[in-house]
PDB file of C-alpha atoms in Angstrom:
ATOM      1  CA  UNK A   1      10.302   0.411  28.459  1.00 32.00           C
ATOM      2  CA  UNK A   2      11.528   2.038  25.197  1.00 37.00           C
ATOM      3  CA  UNK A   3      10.094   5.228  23.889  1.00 38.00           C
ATOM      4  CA  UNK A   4       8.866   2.616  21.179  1.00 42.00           C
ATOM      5  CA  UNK A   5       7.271   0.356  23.544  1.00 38.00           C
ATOM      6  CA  UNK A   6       5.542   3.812  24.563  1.00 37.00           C
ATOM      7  CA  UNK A   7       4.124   5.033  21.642  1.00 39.00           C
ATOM      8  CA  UNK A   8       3.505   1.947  19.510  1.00 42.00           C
ATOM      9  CA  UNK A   9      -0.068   0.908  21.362  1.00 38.00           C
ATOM     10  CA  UNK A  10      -1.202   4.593  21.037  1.00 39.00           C
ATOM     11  CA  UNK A  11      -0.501   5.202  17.686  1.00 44.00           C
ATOM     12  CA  UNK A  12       0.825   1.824  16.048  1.00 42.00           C
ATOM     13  CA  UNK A  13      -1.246  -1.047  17.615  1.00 43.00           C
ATOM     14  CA  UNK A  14       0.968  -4.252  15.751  1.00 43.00           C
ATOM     15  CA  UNK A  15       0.519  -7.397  16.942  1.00 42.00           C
ATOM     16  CA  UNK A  16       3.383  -7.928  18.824  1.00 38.00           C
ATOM     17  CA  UNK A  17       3.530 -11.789  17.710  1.00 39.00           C
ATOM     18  CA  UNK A  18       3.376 -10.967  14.014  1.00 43.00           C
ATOM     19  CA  UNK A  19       7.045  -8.931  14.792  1.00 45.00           C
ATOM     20  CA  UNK A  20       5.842  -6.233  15.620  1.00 50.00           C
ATOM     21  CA  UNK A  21       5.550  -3.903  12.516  1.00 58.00           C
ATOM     22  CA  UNK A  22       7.993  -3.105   9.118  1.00 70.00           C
ATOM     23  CA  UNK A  23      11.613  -3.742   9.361  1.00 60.00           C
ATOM     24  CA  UNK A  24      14.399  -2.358   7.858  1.00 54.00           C
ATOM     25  CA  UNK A  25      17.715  -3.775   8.953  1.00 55.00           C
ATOM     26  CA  UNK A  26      15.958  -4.876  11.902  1.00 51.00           C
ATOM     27  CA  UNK A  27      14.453  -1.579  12.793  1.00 50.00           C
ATOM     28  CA  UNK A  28      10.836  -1.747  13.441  1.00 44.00           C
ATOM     29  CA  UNK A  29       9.713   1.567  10.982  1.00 65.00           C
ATOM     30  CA  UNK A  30       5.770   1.655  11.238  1.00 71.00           C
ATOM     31  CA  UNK A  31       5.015   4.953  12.233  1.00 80.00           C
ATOM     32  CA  UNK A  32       6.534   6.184   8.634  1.00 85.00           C
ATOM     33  CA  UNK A  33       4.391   2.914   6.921  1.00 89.00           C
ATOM     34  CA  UNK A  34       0.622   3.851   8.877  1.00 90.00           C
ATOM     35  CA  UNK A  35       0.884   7.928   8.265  1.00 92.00           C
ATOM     36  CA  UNK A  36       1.975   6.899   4.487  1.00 93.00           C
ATOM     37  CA  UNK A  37      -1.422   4.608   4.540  1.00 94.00           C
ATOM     38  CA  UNK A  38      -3.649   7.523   6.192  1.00 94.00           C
ATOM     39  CA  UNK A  39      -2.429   9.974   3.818  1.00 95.00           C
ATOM     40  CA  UNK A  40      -3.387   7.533   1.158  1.00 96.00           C
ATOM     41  CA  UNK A  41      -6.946   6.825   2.834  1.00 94.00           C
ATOM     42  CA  UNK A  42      -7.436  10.504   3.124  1.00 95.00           C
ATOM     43  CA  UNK A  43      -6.265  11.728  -0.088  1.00 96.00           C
ATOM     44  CA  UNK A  44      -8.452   9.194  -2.257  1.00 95.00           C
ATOM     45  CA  UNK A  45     -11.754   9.791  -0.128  1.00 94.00           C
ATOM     46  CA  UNK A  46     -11.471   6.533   2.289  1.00 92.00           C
ATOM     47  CA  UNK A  47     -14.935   7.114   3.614  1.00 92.00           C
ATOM     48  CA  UNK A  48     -16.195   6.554   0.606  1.00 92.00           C
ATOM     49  CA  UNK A  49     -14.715   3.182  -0.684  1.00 90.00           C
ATOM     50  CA  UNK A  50     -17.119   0.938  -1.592  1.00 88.00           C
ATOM     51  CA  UNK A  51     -15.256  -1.581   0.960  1.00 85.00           C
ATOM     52  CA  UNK A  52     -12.662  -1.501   3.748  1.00 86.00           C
ATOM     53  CA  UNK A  53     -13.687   1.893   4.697  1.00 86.00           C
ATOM     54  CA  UNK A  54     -12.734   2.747   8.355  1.00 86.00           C
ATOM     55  CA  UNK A  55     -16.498   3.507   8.883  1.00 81.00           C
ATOM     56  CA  UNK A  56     -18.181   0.522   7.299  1.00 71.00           C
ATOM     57  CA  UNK A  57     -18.208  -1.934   9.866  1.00 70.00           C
ATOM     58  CA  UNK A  58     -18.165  -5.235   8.554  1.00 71.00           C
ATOM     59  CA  UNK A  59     -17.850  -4.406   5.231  1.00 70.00           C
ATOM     60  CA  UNK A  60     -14.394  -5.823   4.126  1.00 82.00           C
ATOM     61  CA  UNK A  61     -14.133  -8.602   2.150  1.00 78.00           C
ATOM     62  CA  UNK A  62     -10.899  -7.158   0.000  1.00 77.00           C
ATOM     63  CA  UNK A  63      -8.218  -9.738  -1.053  1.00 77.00           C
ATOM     64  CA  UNK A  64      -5.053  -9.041  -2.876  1.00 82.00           C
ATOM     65  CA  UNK A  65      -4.435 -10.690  -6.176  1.00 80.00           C
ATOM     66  CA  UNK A  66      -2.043 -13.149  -6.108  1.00 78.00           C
ATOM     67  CA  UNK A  67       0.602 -12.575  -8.223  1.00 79.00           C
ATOM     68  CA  UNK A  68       2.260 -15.880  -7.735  1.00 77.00           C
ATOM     69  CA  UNK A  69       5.004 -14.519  -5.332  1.00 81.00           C
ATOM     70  CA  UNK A  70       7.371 -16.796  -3.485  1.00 81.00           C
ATOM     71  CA  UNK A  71       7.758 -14.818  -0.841  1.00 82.00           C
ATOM     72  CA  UNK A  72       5.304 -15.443   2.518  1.00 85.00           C
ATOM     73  CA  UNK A  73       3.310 -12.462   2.806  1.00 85.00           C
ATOM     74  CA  UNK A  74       0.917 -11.445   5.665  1.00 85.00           C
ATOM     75  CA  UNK A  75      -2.593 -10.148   5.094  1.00 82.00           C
ATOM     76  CA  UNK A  76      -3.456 -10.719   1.197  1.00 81.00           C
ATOM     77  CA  UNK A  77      -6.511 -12.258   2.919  1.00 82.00           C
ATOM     78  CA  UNK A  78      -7.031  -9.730   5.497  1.00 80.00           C
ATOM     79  CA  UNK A  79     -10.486  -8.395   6.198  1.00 82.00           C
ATOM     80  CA  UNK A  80      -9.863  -5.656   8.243  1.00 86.00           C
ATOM     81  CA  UNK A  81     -11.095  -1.674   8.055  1.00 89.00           C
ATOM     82  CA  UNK A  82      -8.875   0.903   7.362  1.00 92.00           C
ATOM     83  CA  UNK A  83      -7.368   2.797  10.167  1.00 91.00           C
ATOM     84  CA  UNK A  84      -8.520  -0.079  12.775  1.00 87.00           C
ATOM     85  CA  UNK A  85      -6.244  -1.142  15.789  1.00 86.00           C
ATOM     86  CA  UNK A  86      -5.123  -3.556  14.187  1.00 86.00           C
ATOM     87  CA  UNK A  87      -1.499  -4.259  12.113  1.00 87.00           C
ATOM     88  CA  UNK A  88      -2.018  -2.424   8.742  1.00 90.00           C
ATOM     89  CA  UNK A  89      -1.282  -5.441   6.964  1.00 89.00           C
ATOM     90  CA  UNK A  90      -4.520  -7.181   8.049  1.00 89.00           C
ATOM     91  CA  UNK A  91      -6.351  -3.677   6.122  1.00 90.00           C
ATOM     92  CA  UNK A  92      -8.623  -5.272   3.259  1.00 89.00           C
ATOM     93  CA  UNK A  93      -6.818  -4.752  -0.223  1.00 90.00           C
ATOM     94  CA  UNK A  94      -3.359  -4.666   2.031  1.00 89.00           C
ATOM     95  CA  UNK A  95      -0.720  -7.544   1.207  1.00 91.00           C
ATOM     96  CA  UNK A  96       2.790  -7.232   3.412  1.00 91.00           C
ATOM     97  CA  UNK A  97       6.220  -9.076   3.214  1.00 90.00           C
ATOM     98  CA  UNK A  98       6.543 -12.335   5.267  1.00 88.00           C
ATOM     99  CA  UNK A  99       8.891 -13.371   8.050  1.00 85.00           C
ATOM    100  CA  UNK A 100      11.018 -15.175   4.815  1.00 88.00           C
ATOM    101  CA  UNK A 101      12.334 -11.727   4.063  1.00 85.00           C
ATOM    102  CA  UNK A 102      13.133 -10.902   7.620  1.00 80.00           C
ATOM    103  CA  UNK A 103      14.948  -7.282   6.313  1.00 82.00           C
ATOM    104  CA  UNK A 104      10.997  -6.765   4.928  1.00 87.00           C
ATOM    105  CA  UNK A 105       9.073  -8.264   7.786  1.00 85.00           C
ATOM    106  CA  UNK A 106       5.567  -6.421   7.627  1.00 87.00           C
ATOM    107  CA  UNK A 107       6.340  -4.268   4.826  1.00 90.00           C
ATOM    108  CA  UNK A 108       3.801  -3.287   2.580  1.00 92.00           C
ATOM    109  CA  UNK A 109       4.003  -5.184  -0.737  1.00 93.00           C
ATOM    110  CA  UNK A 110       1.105  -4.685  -2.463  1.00 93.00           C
ATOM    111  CA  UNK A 111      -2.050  -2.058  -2.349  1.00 94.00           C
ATOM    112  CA  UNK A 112      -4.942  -3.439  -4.487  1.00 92.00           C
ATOM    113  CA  UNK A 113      -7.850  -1.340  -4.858  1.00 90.00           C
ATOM    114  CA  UNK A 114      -9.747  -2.893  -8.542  1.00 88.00           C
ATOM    115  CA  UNK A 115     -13.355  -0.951  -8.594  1.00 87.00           C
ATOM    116  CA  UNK A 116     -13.489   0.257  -5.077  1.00 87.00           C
ATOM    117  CA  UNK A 117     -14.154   3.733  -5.696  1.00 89.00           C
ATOM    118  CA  UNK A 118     -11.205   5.513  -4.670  1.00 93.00           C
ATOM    119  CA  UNK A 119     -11.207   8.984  -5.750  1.00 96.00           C
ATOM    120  CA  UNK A 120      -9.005  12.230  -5.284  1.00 96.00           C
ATOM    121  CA  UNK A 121      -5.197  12.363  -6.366  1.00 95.00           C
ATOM    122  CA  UNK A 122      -2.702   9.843  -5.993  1.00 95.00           C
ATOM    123  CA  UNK A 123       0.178  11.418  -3.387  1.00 96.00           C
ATOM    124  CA  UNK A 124       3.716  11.276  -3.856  1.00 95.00           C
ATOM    125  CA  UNK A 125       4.156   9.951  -0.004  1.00 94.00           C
ATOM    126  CA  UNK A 126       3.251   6.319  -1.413  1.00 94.00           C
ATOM    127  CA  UNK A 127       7.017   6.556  -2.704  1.00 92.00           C
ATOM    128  CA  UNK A 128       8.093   6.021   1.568  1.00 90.00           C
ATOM    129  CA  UNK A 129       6.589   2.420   0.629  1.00 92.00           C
ATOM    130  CA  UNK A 130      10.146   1.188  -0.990  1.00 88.00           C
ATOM    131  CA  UNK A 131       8.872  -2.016  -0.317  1.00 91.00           C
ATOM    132  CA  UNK A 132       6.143  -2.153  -2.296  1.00 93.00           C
ATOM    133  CA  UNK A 133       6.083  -3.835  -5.475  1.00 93.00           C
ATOM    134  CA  UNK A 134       2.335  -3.985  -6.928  1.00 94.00           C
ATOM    135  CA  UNK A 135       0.086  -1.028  -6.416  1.00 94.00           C
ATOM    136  CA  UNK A 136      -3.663  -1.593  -8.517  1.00 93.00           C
ATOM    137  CA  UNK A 137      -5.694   1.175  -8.397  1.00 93.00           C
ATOM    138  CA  UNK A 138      -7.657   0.545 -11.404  1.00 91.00           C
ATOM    139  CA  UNK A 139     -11.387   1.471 -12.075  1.00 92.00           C
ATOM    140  CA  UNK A 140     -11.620   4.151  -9.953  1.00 92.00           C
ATOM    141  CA  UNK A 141     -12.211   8.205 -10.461  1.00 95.00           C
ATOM    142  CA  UNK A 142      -8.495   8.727  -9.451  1.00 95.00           C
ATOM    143  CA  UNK A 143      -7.269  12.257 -11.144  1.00 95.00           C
ATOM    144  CA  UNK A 144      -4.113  14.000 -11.699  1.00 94.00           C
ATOM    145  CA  UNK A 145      -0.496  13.273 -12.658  1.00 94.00           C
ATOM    146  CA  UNK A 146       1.590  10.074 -11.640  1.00 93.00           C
ATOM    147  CA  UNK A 147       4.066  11.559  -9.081  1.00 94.00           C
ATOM    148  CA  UNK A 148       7.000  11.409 -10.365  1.00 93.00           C
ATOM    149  CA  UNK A 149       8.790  10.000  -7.258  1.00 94.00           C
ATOM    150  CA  UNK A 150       7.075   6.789  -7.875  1.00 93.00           C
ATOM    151  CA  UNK A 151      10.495   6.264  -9.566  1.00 92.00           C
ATOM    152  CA  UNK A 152      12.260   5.973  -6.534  1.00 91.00           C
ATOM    153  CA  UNK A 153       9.911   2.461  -6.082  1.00 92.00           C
ATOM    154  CA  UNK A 154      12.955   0.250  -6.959  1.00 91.00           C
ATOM    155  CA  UNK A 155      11.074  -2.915  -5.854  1.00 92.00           C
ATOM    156  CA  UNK A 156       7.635  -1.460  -8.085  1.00 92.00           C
ATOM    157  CA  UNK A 157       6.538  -4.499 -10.771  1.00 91.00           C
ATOM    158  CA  UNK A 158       3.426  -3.632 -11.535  1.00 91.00           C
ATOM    159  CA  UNK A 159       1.266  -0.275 -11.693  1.00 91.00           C
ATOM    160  CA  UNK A 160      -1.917  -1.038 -12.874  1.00 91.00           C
ATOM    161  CA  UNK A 161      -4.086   2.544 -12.410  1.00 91.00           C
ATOM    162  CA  UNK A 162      -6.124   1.314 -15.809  1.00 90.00           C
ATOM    163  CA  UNK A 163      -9.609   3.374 -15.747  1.00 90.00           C
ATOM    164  CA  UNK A 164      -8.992   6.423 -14.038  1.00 92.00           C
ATOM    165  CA  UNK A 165      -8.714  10.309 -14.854  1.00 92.00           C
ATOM    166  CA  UNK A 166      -4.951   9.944 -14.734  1.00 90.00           C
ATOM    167  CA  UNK A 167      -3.262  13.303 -16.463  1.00 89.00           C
ATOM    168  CA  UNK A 168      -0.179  13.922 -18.066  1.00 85.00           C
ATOM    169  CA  UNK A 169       2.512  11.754 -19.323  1.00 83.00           C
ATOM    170  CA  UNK A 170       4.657   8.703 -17.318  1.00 83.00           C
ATOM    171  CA  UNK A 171       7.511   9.985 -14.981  1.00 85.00           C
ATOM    172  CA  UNK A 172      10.732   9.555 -16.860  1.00 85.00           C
ATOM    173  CA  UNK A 173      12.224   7.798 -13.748  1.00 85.00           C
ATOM    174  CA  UNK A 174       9.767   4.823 -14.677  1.00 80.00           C
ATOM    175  CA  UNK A 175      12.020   3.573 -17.348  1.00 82.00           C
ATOM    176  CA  UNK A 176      14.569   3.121 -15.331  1.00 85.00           C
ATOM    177  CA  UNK A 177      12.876   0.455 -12.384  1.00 87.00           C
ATOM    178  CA  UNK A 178      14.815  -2.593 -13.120  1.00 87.00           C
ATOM    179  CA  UNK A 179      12.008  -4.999 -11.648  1.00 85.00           C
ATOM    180  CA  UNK A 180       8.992  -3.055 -13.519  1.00 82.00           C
ATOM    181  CA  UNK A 181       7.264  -5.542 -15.524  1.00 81.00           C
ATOM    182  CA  UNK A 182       3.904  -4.078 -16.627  1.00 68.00           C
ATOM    183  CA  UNK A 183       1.904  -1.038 -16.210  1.00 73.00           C
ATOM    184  CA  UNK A 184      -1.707  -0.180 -17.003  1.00 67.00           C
ATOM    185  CA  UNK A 185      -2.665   3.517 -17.544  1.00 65.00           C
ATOM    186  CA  UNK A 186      -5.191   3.362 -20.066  1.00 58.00           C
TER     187      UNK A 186
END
């Protein structure tokens, strides 16, 4: 037994079958991937999502919009609470990289949150996710700036954050994302 294998029930619970959490180079990462989630949860007032919430039961009905990807991706149906014991990617509003991209295996992709009521400030942790490539946090009562180390999202194509209290101006670094496509900050 690895000091993995150890702490991975307790604090990671990924279904072993699905591969057993994000890869990088074939190192399983999901410790980094789950805090980076509960810091999300926490920071835009998770308990009081309209859905997905870890404390609203069955209340999860949450699927990604598909953005025509070619990719396999695990989850963008998933119907699970936040913070559950289960793999992150089944979280409602959750979309992760499939077994195609085996470098990406169970790496969040996408975060879609369109009129769930997420609140607070967006955090500059989401940046860990360098596999993500659509976050949608639109029609929400989101405040503050746009962290400016979402420019270190190479893989980011689309920021769509459209109907918030967002402040201040777009990070510089956002010009230069070669894959960024389209943005919505109205």
């Amino acid at each position: 037994m690895t000091k993995d294998d150890a702490i991975e029930p307790m604090l990671c619970p990924n279904d072993k079958t699905a591969g057993g959490g994000c890869t990088r180079g074939g190192n399983v990462n999901p410790l980094v991937q789950r805090d980076v989630l509960a810091a999300f949860y926490f920071a835009t007032e998770g308990d009081s999502w309209d859905q997905c919430s870890a404390n609203d039961g069955d209340n999860c009905d949450r699927v990604v919009t598909p953005f025509g990807v070619s990719n396999q991706r695990v989850g963008d149906k998933g119907t699970e609470n936040w913070l559950g014991p289960t793999n992150e990617c089944e979280w409602g509003g959750m979309a992760c990289w499939g077994g195609d991209t085996p470098d990406l295996n169970l790496c969040i992709d996408q975060l879609d949150f369109d009129g769930d009521g997420l609140s607070g400030e967006l955090i500059p942790e989401l940046s860990s996710l360098d596999s993500l490539r659509f976050l949608i946090l639109e029609q929400g009562n989101i405040s503050g700036p746009i962290p400016s180390q979402y420019g270190d999202l190479d893989r980011l194509m689309v920021l769509d954050i459209d109907f918030n209290q967002i402040l201040g101006h777009i990070p510089e670094d956002f010009f230069r994302l070669d894959q960024f496509e389209a943005a919505g900050f109205e």
